[in-house]
Amino acid sequence: LVSDGGGAVVLVSEAKAEELGIPKVELSGVASTTTHRGDMAQMPDMTTTGAAVTGPKAFDEAGITHDDVDVAQIYDSFTYTVLVTLEDLGFCEKGEGGEFVEGGTTAPGGELPMNTQGGGLSYCHPGHFGIFLLIEAVRQLRGEYTGERQVDGAETAIAHGTGSVLSSSSTVVLERGS
């Protein structure tokens, strides 16, 4: 479903966050890359995305491992995109994305709850969906939800977006502030 929408992320100093009384969420790691120009036919390899570059860089900058990630928000333009991205980010080996998700690993209550807002394939797919990934990650880390949607005790979240024609990728690591 292609639809309109909008969102914003407001960054403030620690002092301002304390003044406002809002739970702090810190940006711990970020990386972006572009792998090719043109359409998908220009992809160097249909089974590898820029997440293979951005994931390790963002994780390294944040000083985390995959075991530290409590919740993931991954752009799901197509089912294929999610599986390849999970593999490229290193949550599972190449070719094992389907097996990784089929047992409920990414479902609510699973080992790696993913797209807790429902994902773009289930509720909307505007061209700027990446902002929704960041917003959901922040809300999860702040514990703003009740019920099954909230990942209990979430302290570390990743958001990963893939843009253009699978040519640009960005990974962001967010952590609950102290």
PDB file of C-alpha atoms in Angstrom:
ATOM      1  CA  LEU A   1       0.000   0.000   0.000  1.00  0.00           C
ATOM      2  CA  VAL A   2       1.566   3.257  -1.119  1.00  0.00           C
ATOM      3  CA  SER A   3       0.373   6.146   1.021  1.00  0.00           C
ATOM      4  CA  ASP A   4       1.274   9.606   2.283  1.00  0.00           C
ATOM      5  CA  GLY A   5       2.703  10.257   5.718  1.00  0.00           C
ATOM      6  CA  GLY A   6       5.330  12.071   7.642  1.00  0.00           C
ATOM      7  CA  GLY A   7       7.456  11.964  10.733  1.00  0.00           C
ATOM      8  CA  ALA A   8      10.239  13.738  12.557  1.00  0.00           C
ATOM      9  CA  VAL A   9      13.055  12.971  14.943  1.00  0.00           C
ATOM     10  CA  VAL A  10      14.091  15.810  17.213  1.00  0.00           C
ATOM     11  CA  LEU A  11      17.589  15.739  18.660  1.00  0.00           C
ATOM     12  CA  VAL A  12      18.252  17.681  21.866  1.00  0.00           C
ATOM     13  CA  SER A  13      21.088  17.952  24.347  1.00  0.00           C
ATOM     14  CA  GLU A  14      21.140  15.769  27.467  1.00  0.00           C
ATOM     15  CA  ALA A  15      20.383  18.852  29.564  1.00  0.00           C
ATOM     16  CA  LYS A  16      17.314  19.677  27.444  1.00  0.00           C
ATOM     17  CA  ALA A  17      16.065  16.073  27.640  1.00  0.00           C
ATOM     18  CA  GLU A  18      16.348  16.225  31.432  1.00  0.00           C
ATOM     19  CA  GLU A  19      14.569  19.586  31.477  1.00  0.00           C
ATOM     20  CA  LEU A  20      11.744  18.137  29.354  1.00  0.00           C
ATOM     21  CA  GLY A  21      11.555  14.997  31.493  1.00  0.00           C
ATOM     22  CA  ILE A  22      11.644  12.679  28.512  1.00  0.00           C
ATOM     23  CA  PRO A  23      13.463   9.349  28.577  1.00  0.00           C
ATOM     24  CA  LYS A  24      16.801   9.647  26.828  1.00  0.00           C
ATOM     25  CA  VAL A  25      17.653   7.642  23.719  1.00  0.00           C
ATOM     26  CA  GLU A  26      21.226   7.902  22.524  1.00  0.00           C
ATOM     27  CA  LEU A  27      22.544   7.558  18.991  1.00  0.00           C
ATOM     28  CA  SER A  28      25.421   5.094  19.434  1.00  0.00           C
ATOM     29  CA  GLY A  29      26.376   4.135  15.898  1.00  0.00           C
ATOM     30  CA  VAL A  30      25.504   5.011  12.324  1.00  0.00           C
ATOM     31  CA  ALA A  31      26.790   4.090   8.886  1.00  0.00           C
ATOM     32  CA  SER A  32      25.591   4.649   5.315  1.00  0.00           C
ATOM     33  CA  THR A  33      26.695   3.482   1.896  1.00  0.00           C
ATOM     34  CA  THR A  34      25.709   3.411  -1.753  1.00  0.00           C
ATOM     35  CA  THR A  35      26.462   0.263  -3.722  1.00  0.00           C
ATOM     36  CA  HIS A  36      25.454   1.172  -7.274  1.00  0.00           C
ATOM     37  CA  ARG A  37      23.714   3.655  -9.545  1.00  0.00           C
ATOM     38  CA  GLY A  38      20.766   2.980 -11.761  1.00  0.00           C
ATOM     39  CA  ASP A  39      18.226   0.236 -11.388  1.00  0.00           C
ATOM     40  CA  MET A  40      18.352  -3.184  -9.752  1.00  0.00           C
ATOM     41  CA  ALA A  41      19.994  -4.646 -12.842  1.00  0.00           C
ATOM     42  CA  GLN A  42      23.081  -2.639 -11.823  1.00  0.00           C
ATOM     43  CA  MET A  43      23.358  -4.384  -8.429  1.00  0.00           C
ATOM     44  CA  PRO A  44      26.762  -6.030  -8.128  1.00  0.00           C
ATOM     45  CA  ASP A  45      25.106  -9.029  -6.420  1.00  0.00           C
ATOM     46  CA  MET A  46      21.348  -9.565  -5.903  1.00  0.00           C
ATOM     47  CA  THR A  47      22.037 -11.514  -2.707  1.00  0.00           C
ATOM     48  CA  THR A  48      24.043  -8.787  -0.956  1.00  0.00           C
ATOM     49  CA  THR A  49      22.958  -5.294   0.036  1.00  0.00           C
ATOM     50  CA  GLY A  50      24.748  -2.338   1.550  1.00  0.00           C
ATOM     51  CA  ALA A  51      23.756  -3.675   4.989  1.00  0.00           C
ATOM     52  CA  ALA A  52      26.810  -5.932   4.735  1.00  0.00           C
ATOM     53  CA  VAL A  53      28.883  -2.720   4.958  1.00  0.00           C
ATOM     54  CA  THR A  54      26.753  -0.490   7.191  1.00  0.00           C
ATOM     55  CA  GLY A  55      25.818  -3.081   9.812  1.00  0.00           C
ATOM     56  CA  PRO A  56      29.358  -3.960  10.919  1.00  0.00           C
ATOM     57  CA  LYS A  57      30.403  -0.288  10.906  1.00  0.00           C
ATOM     58  CA  ALA A  58      27.431   0.886  12.989  1.00  0.00           C
ATOM     59  CA  PHE A  59      27.737  -2.047  15.420  1.00  0.00           C
ATOM     60  CA  ASP A  60      31.478  -1.392  15.802  1.00  0.00           C
ATOM     61  CA  GLU A  61      30.967   2.329  16.393  1.00  0.00           C
ATOM     62  CA  ALA A  62      28.331   1.542  19.053  1.00  0.00           C
ATOM     63  CA  GLY A  63      30.497  -1.167  20.621  1.00  0.00           C
ATOM     64  CA  ILE A  64      27.732  -3.780  20.456  1.00  0.00           C
ATOM     65  CA  THR A  65      27.268  -7.305  19.161  1.00  0.00           C
ATOM     66  CA  HIS A  66      24.175  -8.943  17.687  1.00  0.00           C
ATOM     67  CA  ASP A  67      23.386 -10.422  21.098  1.00  0.00           C
ATOM     68  CA  ASP A  68      22.981  -6.883  22.479  1.00  0.00           C
ATOM     69  CA  VAL A  69      20.152  -5.980  20.074  1.00  0.00           C
ATOM     70  CA  ASP A  70      16.735  -6.182  21.738  1.00  0.00           C
ATOM     71  CA  VAL A  71      14.580  -4.948  18.857  1.00  0.00           C
ATOM     72  CA  ALA A  72      15.106  -4.374  15.137  1.00  0.00           C
ATOM     73  CA  GLN A  73      13.302  -2.080  12.724  1.00  0.00           C
ATOM     74  CA  ILE A  74      14.175  -3.130   9.172  1.00  0.00           C
ATOM     75  CA  TYR A  75      12.810  -1.607   5.982  1.00  0.00           C
ATOM     76  CA  ASP A  76      10.609  -4.216   4.352  1.00  0.00           C
ATOM     77  CA  SER A  77       9.957  -3.013   0.829  1.00  0.00           C
ATOM     78  CA  PHE A  78       9.725  -6.666  -0.222  1.00  0.00           C
ATOM     79  CA  THR A  79       9.909  -9.946   1.715  1.00  0.00           C
ATOM     80  CA  TYR A  80      13.218 -10.612  -0.022  1.00  0.00           C
ATOM     81  CA  THR A  81      14.633  -7.326   1.286  1.00  0.00           C
ATOM     82  CA  VAL A  82      14.096  -8.305   4.926  1.00  0.00           C
ATOM     83  CA  LEU A  83      15.680 -11.740   4.555  1.00  0.00           C
ATOM     84  CA  VAL A  84      18.761 -10.476   2.729  1.00  0.00           C
ATOM     85  CA  THR A  85      19.109  -7.564   5.169  1.00  0.00           C
ATOM     86  CA  LEU A  86      18.974  -9.853   8.206  1.00  0.00           C
ATOM     87  CA  GLU A  87      21.686 -11.959   6.591  1.00  0.00           C
ATOM     88  CA  ASP A  88      23.811  -8.950   5.606  1.00  0.00           C
ATOM     89  CA  LEU A  89      23.516  -7.421   9.068  1.00  0.00           C
ATOM     90  CA  GLY A  90      24.888 -10.706  10.416  1.00  0.00           C
ATOM     91  CA  PHE A  91      21.900 -11.963  12.390  1.00  0.00           C
ATOM     92  CA  CYS A  92      22.108 -15.205  10.426  1.00  0.00           C
ATOM     93  CA  GLU A  93      24.307 -16.754   7.746  1.00  0.00           C
ATOM     94  CA  LYS A  94      23.807 -16.054   4.035  1.00  0.00           C
ATOM     95  CA  GLY A  95      20.973 -18.159   2.665  1.00  0.00           C
ATOM     96  CA  GLU A  96      19.493 -18.779   6.138  1.00  0.00           C
ATOM     97  CA  GLY A  97      17.182 -15.756   6.391  1.00  0.00           C
ATOM     98  CA  GLY A  98      14.027 -17.782   5.736  1.00  0.00           C
ATOM     99  CA  GLU A  99      14.909 -20.365   8.345  1.00  0.00           C
ATOM    100  CA  PHE A 100      15.857 -17.592  10.785  1.00  0.00           C
ATOM    101  CA  VAL A 101      12.398 -15.986  10.671  1.00  0.00           C
ATOM    102  CA  GLU A 102      10.185 -19.062  10.209  1.00  0.00           C
ATOM    103  CA  GLY A 103      10.355 -20.185  13.828  1.00  0.00           C
ATOM    104  CA  GLY A 104       9.108 -16.865  15.209  1.00  0.00           C
ATOM    105  CA  THR A 105      12.521 -15.342  15.917  1.00  0.00           C
ATOM    106  CA  THR A 106      11.331 -11.916  14.717  1.00  0.00           C
ATOM    107  CA  ALA A 107       7.784 -12.183  16.083  1.00  0.00           C
ATOM    108  CA  PRO A 108       6.587 -10.467  19.265  1.00  0.00           C
ATOM    109  CA  GLY A 109       8.227 -12.308  22.146  1.00  0.00           C
ATOM    110  CA  GLY A 110      10.842 -13.790  19.812  1.00  0.00           C
ATOM    111  CA  GLU A 111      14.593 -13.604  20.177  1.00  0.00           C
ATOM    112  CA  LEU A 112      14.754 -10.533  17.883  1.00  0.00           C
ATOM    113  CA  PRO A 113      11.370  -8.768  17.731  1.00  0.00           C
ATOM    114  CA  MET A 114      11.282  -6.910  14.422  1.00  0.00           C
ATOM    115  CA  ASN A 115       9.099  -4.207  12.871  1.00  0.00           C
ATOM    116  CA  THR A 116       6.965  -3.923  15.970  1.00  0.00           C
ATOM    117  CA  GLN A 117       4.834  -1.270  14.262  1.00  0.00           C
ATOM    118  CA  GLY A 118       3.695  -3.882  11.731  1.00  0.00           C
ATOM    119  CA  GLY A 119       6.176  -3.069   8.973  1.00  0.00           C
ATOM    120  CA  GLY A 120       5.698  -1.348   5.666  1.00  0.00           C
ATOM    121  CA  LEU A 121       4.333  -4.452   3.967  1.00  0.00           C
ATOM    122  CA  SER A 122       1.417  -4.625   6.388  1.00  0.00           C
ATOM    123  CA  TYR A 123       0.374  -1.069   7.044  1.00  0.00           C
ATOM    124  CA  CYS A 124       1.906   1.525   4.739  1.00  0.00           C
ATOM    125  CA  HIS A 125       4.725   2.067   2.310  1.00  0.00           C
ATOM    126  CA  PRO A 126       5.470   5.735   1.778  1.00  0.00           C
ATOM    127  CA  GLY A 127       8.728   6.681   0.127  1.00  0.00           C
ATOM    128  CA  HIS A 128      10.065   7.982   3.434  1.00  0.00           C
ATOM    129  CA  PHE A 129       9.406   4.848   5.509  1.00  0.00           C
ATOM    130  CA  GLY A 130      12.853   5.045   7.138  1.00  0.00           C
ATOM    131  CA  ILE A 131      11.707   7.796   9.491  1.00  0.00           C
ATOM    132  CA  PHE A 132       9.019   5.453  10.815  1.00  0.00           C
ATOM    133  CA  LEU A 133      11.712   2.881  11.635  1.00  0.00           C
ATOM    134  CA  LEU A 134      13.601   5.428  13.725  1.00  0.00           C
ATOM    135  CA  ILE A 135      10.453   6.633  15.474  1.00  0.00           C
ATOM    136  CA  GLU A 136       9.409   3.080  16.363  1.00  0.00           C
ATOM    137  CA  ALA A 137      12.893   2.250  17.662  1.00  0.00           C
ATOM    138  CA  VAL A 138      12.851   5.326  19.919  1.00  0.00           C
ATOM    139  CA  ARG A 139       9.353   4.528  21.200  1.00  0.00           C
ATOM    140  CA  GLN A 140      10.401   0.974  21.995  1.00  0.00           C
ATOM    141  CA  LEU A 141      13.454   2.152  23.927  1.00  0.00           C
ATOM    142  CA  ARG A 142      11.349   4.632  25.868  1.00  0.00           C
ATOM    143  CA  GLY A 143       8.817   1.903  26.730  1.00  0.00           C
ATOM    144  CA  GLU A 144       5.909   3.919  25.346  1.00  0.00           C
ATOM    145  CA  TYR A 145       3.650   0.977  24.494  1.00  0.00           C
ATOM    146  CA  THR A 146       1.593  -1.464  26.480  1.00  0.00           C
ATOM    147  CA  GLY A 147       0.794  -5.031  25.616  1.00  0.00           C
ATOM    148  CA  GLU A 148       2.381  -7.299  23.043  1.00  0.00           C
ATOM    149  CA  ARG A 149       3.794  -4.488  20.904  1.00  0.00           C
ATOM    150  CA  GLN A 150       6.200  -3.332  23.633  1.00  0.00           C
ATOM    151  CA  VAL A 151       9.473  -5.253  23.845  1.00  0.00           C
ATOM    152  CA  ASP A 152      10.015  -5.608  27.587  1.00  0.00           C
ATOM    153  CA  GLY A 153      13.286  -4.177  28.810  1.00  0.00           C
ATOM    154  CA  ALA A 154      14.438  -3.020  25.378  1.00  0.00           C
ATOM    155  CA  GLU A 155      17.751  -1.221  25.804  1.00  0.00           C
ATOM    156  CA  THR A 156      19.318  -1.466  22.340  1.00  0.00           C
ATOM    157  CA  ALA A 157      17.580  -1.093  18.982  1.00  0.00           C
ATOM    158  CA  ILE A 158      18.729  -1.008  15.399  1.00  0.00           C
ATOM    159  CA  ALA A 159      16.988   0.641  12.494  1.00  0.00           C
ATOM    160  CA  HIS A 160      18.068  -0.186   8.964  1.00  0.00           C
ATOM    161  CA  GLY A 161      16.800   1.412   5.794  1.00  0.00           C
ATOM    162  CA  THR A 162      17.381   0.527   2.173  1.00  0.00           C
ATOM    163  CA  GLY A 163      16.589   3.159  -0.398  1.00  0.00           C
ATOM    164  CA  SER A 164      16.413   3.976  -4.055  1.00  0.00           C
ATOM    165  CA  VAL A 165      16.575   0.709  -6.011  1.00  0.00           C
ATOM    166  CA  LEU A 166      18.293  -1.259  -3.242  1.00  0.00           C
ATOM    167  CA  SER A 167      21.331   0.944  -3.818  1.00  0.00           C
ATOM    168  CA  SER A 168      21.593   2.949  -0.610  1.00  0.00           C
ATOM    169  CA  SER A 169      21.672   1.601   2.928  1.00  0.00           C
ATOM    170  CA  SER A 170      21.880   3.077   6.404  1.00  0.00           C
ATOM    171  CA  THR A 171      22.097   1.366   9.783  1.00  0.00           C
ATOM    172  CA  VAL A 172      21.497   3.207  13.040  1.00  0.00           C
ATOM    173  CA  VAL A 173      22.105   1.872  16.556  1.00  0.00           C
ATOM    174  CA  LEU A 174      20.080   3.507  19.329  1.00  0.00           C
ATOM    175  CA  GLU A 175      20.395   2.825  23.057  1.00  0.00           C
ATOM    176  CA  ARG A 176      18.298   3.727  26.052  1.00  0.00           C
ATOM    177  CA  GLY A 177      20.047   6.541  27.880  1.00  0.00           C
ATOM    178  CA  SER A 178      20.930   6.545  31.525  1.00  0.00           C
TER     179      SER A 178
END
